[in-house]
Amino acid sequence: MTAVVEPPQWRVLLVDDHPLFREGLAAAVNLDDAFAVVGQAACADGAIAEAVRTGPDLVVMDLGLPGRSGLEATRRILCDHPETRVLVMTMSEDDDSLLAAVRAGARGYLLKGAGRDEILRALHTVARGGAVFSPRMAERLGVLLGASGSASAKEAFPTLTAREREVLDLLAAGLGYRQIAQRLVVTDKTVRNHVGSIFAKLQVHDRAQAIVRARQAGLGGE
């Protein structure tokens, strides 16, 4: 697999209709040298325009925006800039919002009230292609995606080998490559080879997309 080359700083766009929250979040994010806040917006249309202007690597998106929702903004931004990664940060704890955010392409879902360290860890993970959900939301997401995936994993992914489905299941359960290697008693390189094959067969670009596909098929439920 080709190594991911990280930029000197990840460019971050903050979207929230509360100016004090945005400013506090901007101050916290800018304290981490890995990130630079390059834009802010208070509504969906503003977010879309700022995404065009600033070309962010990451967008922190509120769902409850005036006018068009954060979900609409997420879909539009990812349609126009598919390489951008969206982390939702919202007060909404309902199942519909959570599932809709994932289906819109969000790579993470944090509830407002998360601490600075949790937010920065989430940004680092999403920036590197991972998926992040607060513990309570992750548990509910697993149930929701499991319920929505009616086909078995074998039927959903007929091109995968049994071992590749096993690796995908462990990825969806949240295990890292080294943990999977230890579980399956193989080398890290073997796991990475399997993951590369899985990405190619599922036509996904990174682990976050593979995890979403796997959970929709009911994998990762351990």
mmCIF file of C-alpha atoms in Angstrom, residues 19-128:
data_model
loop_
_atom_site.group_PDB
_atom_site.id
_atom_site.type_symbol
_atom_site.label_atom_id
_atom_site.label_comp_id
_atom_site.label_asym_id
_atom_site.label_seq_id
_atom_site.Cartn_x
_atom_site.Cartn_y
_atom_site.Cartn_z
ATOM 1 C CA PRO A 19 -19.901 32.588 17.242
ATOM 2 C CA LEU A 20 -18.630 32.018 20.792
ATOM 3 C CA PHE A 21 -18.524 28.254 20.267
ATOM 4 C CA ARG A 22 -16.689 28.680 16.952
ATOM 5 C CA GLU A 23 -14.134 31.032 18.446
ATOM 6 C CA GLY A 24 -13.495 28.749 21.414
ATOM 7 C CA LEU A 25 -13.128 25.750 19.123
ATOM 8 C CA ALA A 26 -10.823 27.693 16.790
ATOM 9 C CA ALA A 27 -8.594 28.646 19.714
ATOM 10 C CA ALA A 28 -8.400 25.025 20.872
ATOM 11 C CA VAL A 29 -7.676 23.652 17.396
ATOM 12 C CA ASN A 30 -5.015 26.263 16.651
ATOM 13 C CA LEU A 31 -3.111 25.282 19.789
ATOM 14 C CA ASP A 32 -2.210 22.024 18.017
ATOM 15 C CA ASP A 33 0.566 22.653 15.517
ATOM 16 C CA ALA A 34 -0.832 19.923 13.252
ATOM 17 C CA PHE A 35 -3.870 22.075 12.423
ATOM 18 C CA ALA A 36 -4.630 25.534 11.078
ATOM 19 C CA VAL A 37 -8.155 26.968 11.088
ATOM 20 C CA VAL A 38 -8.516 28.525 7.635
ATOM 21 C CA GLY A 39 -12.197 29.438 7.674
ATOM 22 C CA GLN A 40 -15.398 29.676 9.655
ATOM 23 C CA ALA A 41 -19.055 29.680 8.648
ATOM 24 C CA ALA A 42 -22.392 30.101 10.427
ATOM 25 C CA CYS A 43 -24.702 28.461 7.869
ATOM 26 C CA ALA A 44 -24.731 25.779 5.175
ATOM 27 C CA ASP A 45 -24.381 28.170 2.254
ATOM 28 C CA GLY A 46 -21.498 29.898 3.998
ATOM 29 C CA ALA A 47 -19.842 26.546 4.650
ATOM 30 C CA ILE A 48 -20.096 25.555 0.994
ATOM 31 C CA ALA A 49 -18.647 28.898 -0.105
ATOM 32 C CA GLU A 50 -15.814 28.714 2.458
ATOM 33 C CA ALA A 51 -14.981 25.174 1.335
ATOM 34 C CA VAL A 52 -14.528 26.481 -2.202
ATOM 35 C CA ARG A 53 -12.460 29.446 -1.001
ATOM 36 C CA THR A 54 -10.189 27.677 1.487
ATOM 37 C CA GLY A 55 -9.962 24.075 0.242
ATOM 38 C CA PRO A 56 -9.961 22.526 3.740
ATOM 39 C CA ASP A 57 -8.656 19.063 4.562
ATOM 40 C CA LEU A 58 -11.119 18.811 7.463
ATOM 41 C CA VAL A 59 -14.525 20.301 8.200
ATOM 42 C CA VAL A 60 -16.017 20.353 11.692
ATOM 43 C CA MET A 61 -19.747 20.492 10.975
ATOM 44 C CA ASP A 62 -22.719 21.298 13.189
ATOM 45 C CA LEU A 63 -26.017 19.776 12.058
ATOM 46 C CA GLY A 64 -28.442 22.343 13.478
ATOM 47 C CA LEU A 65 -27.721 25.279 11.185
ATOM 48 C CA PRO A 66 -30.193 28.006 10.216
ATOM 49 C CA GLY A 67 -31.780 27.384 6.830
ATOM 50 C CA ARG A 68 -30.253 24.372 5.091
ATOM 51 C CA SER A 69 -28.981 21.713 7.475
ATOM 52 C CA GLY A 70 -25.440 20.637 8.165
ATOM 53 C CA LEU A 71 -26.276 17.342 6.466
ATOM 54 C CA GLU A 72 -27.020 19.149 3.221
ATOM 55 C CA ALA A 73 -23.794 21.128 3.554
ATOM 56 C CA THR A 74 -21.851 17.906 4.205
ATOM 57 C CA ARG A 75 -23.267 16.193 1.120
ATOM 58 C CA ARG A 76 -22.559 19.207 -1.094
ATOM 59 C CA ILE A 77 -19.017 19.746 0.184
ATOM 60 C CA LEU A 78 -18.127 16.064 -0.222
ATOM 61 C CA CYS A 79 -19.687 15.972 -3.666
ATOM 62 C CA ASP A 80 -17.566 18.926 -4.787
ATOM 63 C CA HIS A 81 -14.474 18.026 -2.723
ATOM 64 C CA PRO A 82 -14.475 14.240 -2.135
ATOM 65 C CA GLU A 83 -11.001 14.333 -0.581
ATOM 66 C CA THR A 84 -12.267 16.538 2.287
ATOM 67 C CA ARG A 85 -13.106 14.796 5.578
ATOM 68 C CA VAL A 86 -16.042 15.850 7.752
ATOM 69 C CA LEU A 87 -16.299 15.490 11.514
ATOM 70 C CA VAL A 88 -19.786 16.236 12.846
ATOM 71 C CA MET A 89 -19.976 18.010 16.205
ATOM 72 C CA THR A 90 -23.533 18.537 17.356
ATOM 73 C CA MET A 91 -26.059 18.487 20.187
ATOM 74 C CA SER A 92 -28.220 15.960 18.293
ATOM 75 C CA GLU A 93 -28.215 12.538 19.946
ATOM 76 C CA ASP A 94 -31.101 11.020 17.977
ATOM 77 C CA ASP A 95 -30.584 7.916 15.868
ATOM 78 C CA ASP A 96 -31.844 9.502 12.650
ATOM 79 C CA SER A 97 -29.252 12.288 12.777
ATOM 80 C CA LEU A 98 -26.443 9.849 13.538
ATOM 81 C CA LEU A 99 -27.290 7.487 10.706
ATOM 82 C CA ALA A 100 -27.955 10.339 8.274
ATOM 83 C CA ALA A 101 -24.573 11.889 9.051
ATOM 84 C CA VAL A 102 -22.765 8.616 8.329
ATOM 85 C CA ARG A 103 -24.679 8.113 5.107
ATOM 86 C CA ALA A 104 -23.885 11.696 4.072
ATOM 87 C CA GLY A 105 -20.200 10.807 4.342
ATOM 88 C CA ALA A 106 -19.178 12.104 7.778
ATOM 89 C CA ARG A 107 -16.086 10.361 9.177
ATOM 90 C CA GLY A 108 -16.982 11.032 12.787
ATOM 91 C CA TYR A 109 -19.733 12.136 15.146
ATOM 92 C CA LEU A 110 -18.962 13.895 18.430
ATOM 93 C CA LEU A 111 -21.416 15.449 20.838
ATOM 94 C CA LYS A 112 -20.875 19.029 21.907
ATOM 95 C CA GLY A 113 -19.416 19.005 25.368
ATOM 96 C CA ALA A 114 -16.512 16.799 24.331
ATOM 97 C CA GLY A 115 -13.267 17.964 25.891
ATOM 98 C CA ARG A 116 -10.412 19.608 23.994
ATOM 99 C CA ASP A 117 -8.245 16.488 24.095
ATOM 100 C CA GLU A 118 -11.082 14.310 22.761
ATOM 101 C CA ILE A 119 -11.743 16.776 19.940
ATOM 102 C CA LEU A 120 -8.080 16.936 18.924
ATOM 103 C CA ARG A 121 -7.736 13.139 19.031
ATOM 104 C CA ALA A 122 -10.796 12.884 16.815
ATOM 105 C CA LEU A 123 -9.386 15.417 14.351
ATOM 106 C CA HIS A 124 -6.074 13.558 14.169
ATOM 107 C CA THR A 125 -7.865 10.257 13.555
ATOM 108 C CA VAL A 126 -10.204 11.628 10.889
ATOM 109 C CA ALA A 127 -7.350 13.513 9.201
ATOM 110 C CA ARG A 128 -5.481 10.223 8.804
#
